[in-house]
Short mmCIF file of C-alpha atoms in Angstrom, two decimals:
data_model
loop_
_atom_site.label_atom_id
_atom_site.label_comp_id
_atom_site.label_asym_id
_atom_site.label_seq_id
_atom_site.Cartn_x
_atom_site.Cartn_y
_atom_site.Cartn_z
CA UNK A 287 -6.33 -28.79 31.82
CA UNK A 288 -7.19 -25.31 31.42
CA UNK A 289 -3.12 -24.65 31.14
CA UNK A 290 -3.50 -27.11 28.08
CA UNK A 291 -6.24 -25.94 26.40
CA UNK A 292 -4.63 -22.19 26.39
CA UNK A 293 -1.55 -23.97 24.63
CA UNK A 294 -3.08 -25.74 22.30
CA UNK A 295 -5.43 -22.77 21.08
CA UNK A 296 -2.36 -20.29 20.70
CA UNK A 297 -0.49 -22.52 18.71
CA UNK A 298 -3.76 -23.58 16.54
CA UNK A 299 -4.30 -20.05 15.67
CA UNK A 300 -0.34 -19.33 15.01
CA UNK A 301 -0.37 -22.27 12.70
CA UNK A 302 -3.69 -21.28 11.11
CA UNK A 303 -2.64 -17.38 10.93
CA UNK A 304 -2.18 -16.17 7.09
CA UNK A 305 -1.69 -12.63 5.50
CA UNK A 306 -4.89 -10.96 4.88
CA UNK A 307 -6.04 -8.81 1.74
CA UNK A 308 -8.09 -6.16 1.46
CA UNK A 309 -10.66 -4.61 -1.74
CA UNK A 310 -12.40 -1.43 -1.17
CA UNK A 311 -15.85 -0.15 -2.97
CA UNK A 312 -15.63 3.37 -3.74
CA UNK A 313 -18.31 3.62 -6.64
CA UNK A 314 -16.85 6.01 -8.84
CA UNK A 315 -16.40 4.83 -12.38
CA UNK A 316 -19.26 2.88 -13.36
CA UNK A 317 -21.98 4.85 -13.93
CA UNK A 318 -23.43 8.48 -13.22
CA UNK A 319 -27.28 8.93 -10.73
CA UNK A 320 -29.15 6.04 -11.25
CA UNK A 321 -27.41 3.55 -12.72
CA UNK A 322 -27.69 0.35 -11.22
CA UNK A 323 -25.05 -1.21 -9.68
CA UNK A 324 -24.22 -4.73 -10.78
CA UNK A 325 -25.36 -7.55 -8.92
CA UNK A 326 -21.97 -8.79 -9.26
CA UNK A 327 -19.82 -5.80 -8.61
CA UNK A 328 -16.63 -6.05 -6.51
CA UNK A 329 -16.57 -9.96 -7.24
CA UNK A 330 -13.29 -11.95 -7.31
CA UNK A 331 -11.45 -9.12 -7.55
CA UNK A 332 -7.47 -9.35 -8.71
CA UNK A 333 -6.30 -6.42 -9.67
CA UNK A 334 -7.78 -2.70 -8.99
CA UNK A 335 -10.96 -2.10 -11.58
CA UNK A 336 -13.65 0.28 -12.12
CA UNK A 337 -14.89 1.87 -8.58
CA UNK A 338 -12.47 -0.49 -6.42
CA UNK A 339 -8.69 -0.99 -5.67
CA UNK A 340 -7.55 -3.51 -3.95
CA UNK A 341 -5.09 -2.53 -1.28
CA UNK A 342 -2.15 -4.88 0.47
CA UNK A 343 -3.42 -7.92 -1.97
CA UNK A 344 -6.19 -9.22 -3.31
CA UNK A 345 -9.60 -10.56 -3.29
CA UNK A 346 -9.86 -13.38 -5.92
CA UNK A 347 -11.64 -16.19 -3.81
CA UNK A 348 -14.24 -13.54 -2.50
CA UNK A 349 -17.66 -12.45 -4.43
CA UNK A 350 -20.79 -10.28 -3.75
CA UNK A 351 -24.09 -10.11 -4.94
CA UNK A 352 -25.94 -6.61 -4.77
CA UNK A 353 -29.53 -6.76 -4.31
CA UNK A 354 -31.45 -4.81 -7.68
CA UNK A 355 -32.74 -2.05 -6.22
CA UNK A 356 -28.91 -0.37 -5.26
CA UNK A 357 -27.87 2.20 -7.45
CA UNK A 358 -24.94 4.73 -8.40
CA UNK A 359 -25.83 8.74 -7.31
CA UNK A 360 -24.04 11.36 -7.40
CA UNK A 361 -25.97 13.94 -5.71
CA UNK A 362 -24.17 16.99 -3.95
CA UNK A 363 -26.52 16.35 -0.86
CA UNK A 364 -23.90 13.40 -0.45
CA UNK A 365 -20.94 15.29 -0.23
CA UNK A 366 -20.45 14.46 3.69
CA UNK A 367 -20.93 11.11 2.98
CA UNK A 368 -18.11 10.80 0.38
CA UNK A 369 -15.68 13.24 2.51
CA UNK A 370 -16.03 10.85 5.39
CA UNK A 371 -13.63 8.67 4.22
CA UNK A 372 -11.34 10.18 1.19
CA UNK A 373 -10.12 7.31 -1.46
CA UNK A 374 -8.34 10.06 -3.31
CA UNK A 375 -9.07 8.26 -6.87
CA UNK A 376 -11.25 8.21 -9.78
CA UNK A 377 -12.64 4.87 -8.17
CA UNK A 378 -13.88 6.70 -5.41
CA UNK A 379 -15.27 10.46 -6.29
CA UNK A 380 -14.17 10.22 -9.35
CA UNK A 381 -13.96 13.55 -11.36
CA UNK A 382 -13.80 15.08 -7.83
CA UNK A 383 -17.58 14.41 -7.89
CA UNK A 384 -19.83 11.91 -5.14
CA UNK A 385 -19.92 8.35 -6.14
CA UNK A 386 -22.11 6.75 -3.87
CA UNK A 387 -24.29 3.54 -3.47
CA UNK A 388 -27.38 5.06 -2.88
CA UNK A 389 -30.46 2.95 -0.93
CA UNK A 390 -33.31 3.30 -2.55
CA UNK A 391 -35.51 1.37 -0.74
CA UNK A 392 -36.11 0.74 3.33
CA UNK A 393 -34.61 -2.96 3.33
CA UNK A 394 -31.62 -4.02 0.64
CA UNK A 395 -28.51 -6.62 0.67
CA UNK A 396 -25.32 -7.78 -0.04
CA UNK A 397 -24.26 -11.01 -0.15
CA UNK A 398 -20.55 -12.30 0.77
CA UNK A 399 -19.13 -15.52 -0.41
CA UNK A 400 -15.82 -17.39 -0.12
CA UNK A 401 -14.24 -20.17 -1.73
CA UNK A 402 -13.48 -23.33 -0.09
CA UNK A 403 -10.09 -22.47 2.11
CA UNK A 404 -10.91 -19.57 2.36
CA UNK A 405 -12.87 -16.94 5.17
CA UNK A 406 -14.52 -13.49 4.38
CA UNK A 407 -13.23 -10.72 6.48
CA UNK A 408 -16.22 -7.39 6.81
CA UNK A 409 -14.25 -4.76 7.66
CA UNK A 410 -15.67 -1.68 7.36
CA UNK A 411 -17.96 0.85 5.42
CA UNK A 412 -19.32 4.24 5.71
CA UNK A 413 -23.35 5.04 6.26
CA UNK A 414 -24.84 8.59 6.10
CA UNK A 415 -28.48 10.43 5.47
CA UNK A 416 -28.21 13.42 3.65
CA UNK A 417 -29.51 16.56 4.71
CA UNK A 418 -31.75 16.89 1.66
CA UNK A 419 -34.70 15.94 4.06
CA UNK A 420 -35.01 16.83 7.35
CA UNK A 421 -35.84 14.21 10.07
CA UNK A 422 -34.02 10.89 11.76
CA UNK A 423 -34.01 7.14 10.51
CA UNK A 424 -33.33 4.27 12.56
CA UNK A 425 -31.88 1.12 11.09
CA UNK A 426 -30.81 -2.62 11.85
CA UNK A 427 -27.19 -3.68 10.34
CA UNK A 428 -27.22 -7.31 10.08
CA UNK A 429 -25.04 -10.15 9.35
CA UNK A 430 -26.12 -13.30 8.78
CA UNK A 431 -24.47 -16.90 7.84
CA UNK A 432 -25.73 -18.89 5.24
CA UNK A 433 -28.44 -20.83 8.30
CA UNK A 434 -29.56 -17.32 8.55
CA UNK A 435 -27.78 -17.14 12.18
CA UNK A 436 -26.88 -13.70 13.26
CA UNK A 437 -23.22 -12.98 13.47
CA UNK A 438 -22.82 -9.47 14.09
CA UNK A 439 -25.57 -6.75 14.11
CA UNK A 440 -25.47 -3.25 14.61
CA UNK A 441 -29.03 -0.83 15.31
CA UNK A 442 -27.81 2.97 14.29
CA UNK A 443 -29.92 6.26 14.07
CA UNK A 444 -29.10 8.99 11.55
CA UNK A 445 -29.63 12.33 12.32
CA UNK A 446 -29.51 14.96 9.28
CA UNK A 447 -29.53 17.36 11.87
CA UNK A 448 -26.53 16.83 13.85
CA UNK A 449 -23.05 16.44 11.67
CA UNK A 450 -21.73 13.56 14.56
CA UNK A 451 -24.81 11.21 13.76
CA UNK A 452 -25.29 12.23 9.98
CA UNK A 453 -22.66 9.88 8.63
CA UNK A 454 -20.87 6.79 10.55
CA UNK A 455 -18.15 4.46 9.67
CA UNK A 456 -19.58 1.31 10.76
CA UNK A 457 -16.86 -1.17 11.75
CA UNK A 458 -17.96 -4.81 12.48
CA UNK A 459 -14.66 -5.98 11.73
CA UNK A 460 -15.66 -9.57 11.75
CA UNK A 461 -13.81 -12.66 10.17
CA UNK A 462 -15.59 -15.44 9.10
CA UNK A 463 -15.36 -19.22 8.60
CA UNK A 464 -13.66 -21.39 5.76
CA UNK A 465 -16.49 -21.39 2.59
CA UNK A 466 -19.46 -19.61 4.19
CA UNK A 467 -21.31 -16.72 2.12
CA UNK A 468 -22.55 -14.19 4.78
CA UNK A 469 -25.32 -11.18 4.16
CA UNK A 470 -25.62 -8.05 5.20
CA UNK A 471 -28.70 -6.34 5.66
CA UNK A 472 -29.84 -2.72 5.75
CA UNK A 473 -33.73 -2.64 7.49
CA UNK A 474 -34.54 0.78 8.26
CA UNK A 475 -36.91 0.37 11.51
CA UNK A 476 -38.30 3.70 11.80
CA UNK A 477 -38.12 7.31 9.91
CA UNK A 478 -39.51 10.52 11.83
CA UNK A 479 -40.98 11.96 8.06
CA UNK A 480 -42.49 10.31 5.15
CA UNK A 481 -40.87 8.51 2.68
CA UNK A 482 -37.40 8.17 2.75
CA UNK A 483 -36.29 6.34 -0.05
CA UNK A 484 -32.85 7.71 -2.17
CA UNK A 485 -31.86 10.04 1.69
CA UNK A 486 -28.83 7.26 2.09
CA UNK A 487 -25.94 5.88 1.13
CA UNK A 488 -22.68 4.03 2.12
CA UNK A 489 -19.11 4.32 0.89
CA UNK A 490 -15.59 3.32 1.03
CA UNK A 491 -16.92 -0.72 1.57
CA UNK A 492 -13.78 -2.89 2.97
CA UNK A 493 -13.66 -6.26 3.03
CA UNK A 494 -10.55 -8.71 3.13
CA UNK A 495 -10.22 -12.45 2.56
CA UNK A 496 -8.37 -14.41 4.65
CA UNK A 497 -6.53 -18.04 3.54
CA UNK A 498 -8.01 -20.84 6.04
CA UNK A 499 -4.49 -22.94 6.60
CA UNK A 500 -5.45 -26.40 8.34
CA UNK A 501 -2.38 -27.97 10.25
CA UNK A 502 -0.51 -30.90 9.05
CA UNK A 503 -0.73 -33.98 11.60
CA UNK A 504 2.30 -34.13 12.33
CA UNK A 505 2.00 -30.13 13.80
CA UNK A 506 -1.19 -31.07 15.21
CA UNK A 507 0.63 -34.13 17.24
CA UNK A 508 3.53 -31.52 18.23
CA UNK A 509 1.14 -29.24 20.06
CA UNK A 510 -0.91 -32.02 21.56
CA UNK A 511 2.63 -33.11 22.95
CA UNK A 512 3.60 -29.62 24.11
CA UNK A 513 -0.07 -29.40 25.58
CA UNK A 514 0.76 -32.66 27.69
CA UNK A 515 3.94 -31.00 28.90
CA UNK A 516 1.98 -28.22 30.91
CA UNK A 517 1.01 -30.52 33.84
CA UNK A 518 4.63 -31.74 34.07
CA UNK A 519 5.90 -27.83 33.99
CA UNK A 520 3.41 -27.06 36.37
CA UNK A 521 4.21 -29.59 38.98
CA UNK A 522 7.85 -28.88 39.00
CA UNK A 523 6.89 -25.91 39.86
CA UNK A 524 5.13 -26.74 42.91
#
C-alpha cells in the first residue's frame, strides 16, 4: 500500500508540475522619501514596470495589496539594506540611490492573491534596521491563508549593532494552493529603545506564480493502474 501511495504521489506531482515565473519589488522609480506606496503595486504584473522586473516570465494571475502606512525612502542609513541584494537597475536603486519600502509603523501587511488555476509562490525578500538608532528589534514574519491559518512564520531579531544580524534575506520559499490570497505580516514584538518607527525596511521582494495543472481522467486512471501494479512487482520479487 505504502509502495502505491509513493507511485501515485510522484506521478500526481509530475503531471501537476508547470514552469514557474518570477516578479521582483525593488522600489526604485515611483516615488522619492515618503511617498506612499500603492496599495496595488506589483499587481498582475506582465511585463517589467516602474520599481519591478519580472524575471524568467511573468506574474499576470498574481496581485498584492500594501497596507497604507508603507512608504518609499531613500535614506542613506539604508544603504546596507539595498546592497544586500543588488538589482543593478533603475527599478531597484535607481539613480544609484536607496529605494526602499520603509515600515513605518510596528505591525503592517501585504496581501497575496491568485487567480483560479493558479498558486502564489513567496520566495524571498530582504529585512534590515538601519543603524540610524542604536538598539535591537524583535519581530514575527507571518503567513497566513485566507482562514487566517498560519502557513509559514518566521521570529527574527535585528541588531544595528552587529553587520550579520542588521539585514537578512528572509527565505520562506513557500508555494501555495490553487486561488488562495495569503498575507504576510510584519509585528515587531519587542524594541530595546523607544520608538522605532521609519528604522526598517525590506527589499528585492520575490514572488513567483505557479500554473495549478489538474490531470485528465484518463492520466488519473493510468497511474491508479500503475499504482495497482506495485503489489504484483513486489511479489515477483519475493
Amino acid at each position: 500500500m505504502k509502495a502505491r501511495s509513493f507511485v501515485l504521489a510522484a506521478a500526481l506531482l509530475a503531471a501537476s508540475a508547470s514552469a514557474c515565473s518570477a516578479t521582483i519589488l525593488g522600489f526604485g522609480q515611483i516615488g522619492g522619501s515618503n511617498t506612499a506606496i500603492s496599495s496595488n503595486f506589483g499587481s498582475y504584473a506582465s511585463a517589467d514596470g516602474n520599481g519591478f522586473v519580472v524575471s524568467n516570465g511573468a506574474t499576470p494571475n498574481v496581485s498584492l495589496l500594501w497596507d497604507a502606512e508603507w512608504d518609499i525612502h531613500t535614506s542613506s542609513w539604508f544603504a546596507s539594506l539595498e546592497s544586500q541584494t543588488v538589482g543593478g537597475g533603475a527599478w531597484d536603486n535607481e539613480g544609484n540611490t536607496q529605494r526602499i519600502a520603509q515600515l513605518d509603523t510596528d505591525f503592517h501587511t501585504i496581501t497575496f492573491g491568485a487567480s483560479a488555476g493558479y498558486a502564489v509562490v513567496l520566495n524571498s525578500f530582504d529585512f534590515g534596521h538601519t543603524a540610524e538608532t542604536s538598539g535591537v528589534t524583535a519581530w514575527d514574519l507571518i503567513l497566513t491563508d485566507s482562514s487566517s491559518q498560519v502557513v509559514w512564520s518566521q521570529s527574527v531579531m535585528l541588531d544595528n549593532a552587529n553587520t550579520a544580524t542588521s539585514v537578512l534575506t528572509i527565505s520562506p520559499n513557500f508555494t501555495g494552493v490553487d486561488g488562495e490570497s495569503y498575507t504576510l505580516t510584519f509585528d515587531r514584538t519587542s524594541t530595546t529603545y523607544g520608538a522605532a518607527n521609519g528604522r526598517h525596511g525590506i527589499d528585492n521582494l520575490s514572488f513567483n506564480e505557479f500554473a495549478v495543472v489538474v490531470p485528465e481522467p484518463s492520466t488519473i486512471a493510468l497511474i491508479a493502474g500503475l499504482g495497482a501494479l506495485v503489489p504484483l512487482i513486489r511479489r515477483r520479487q519475493r
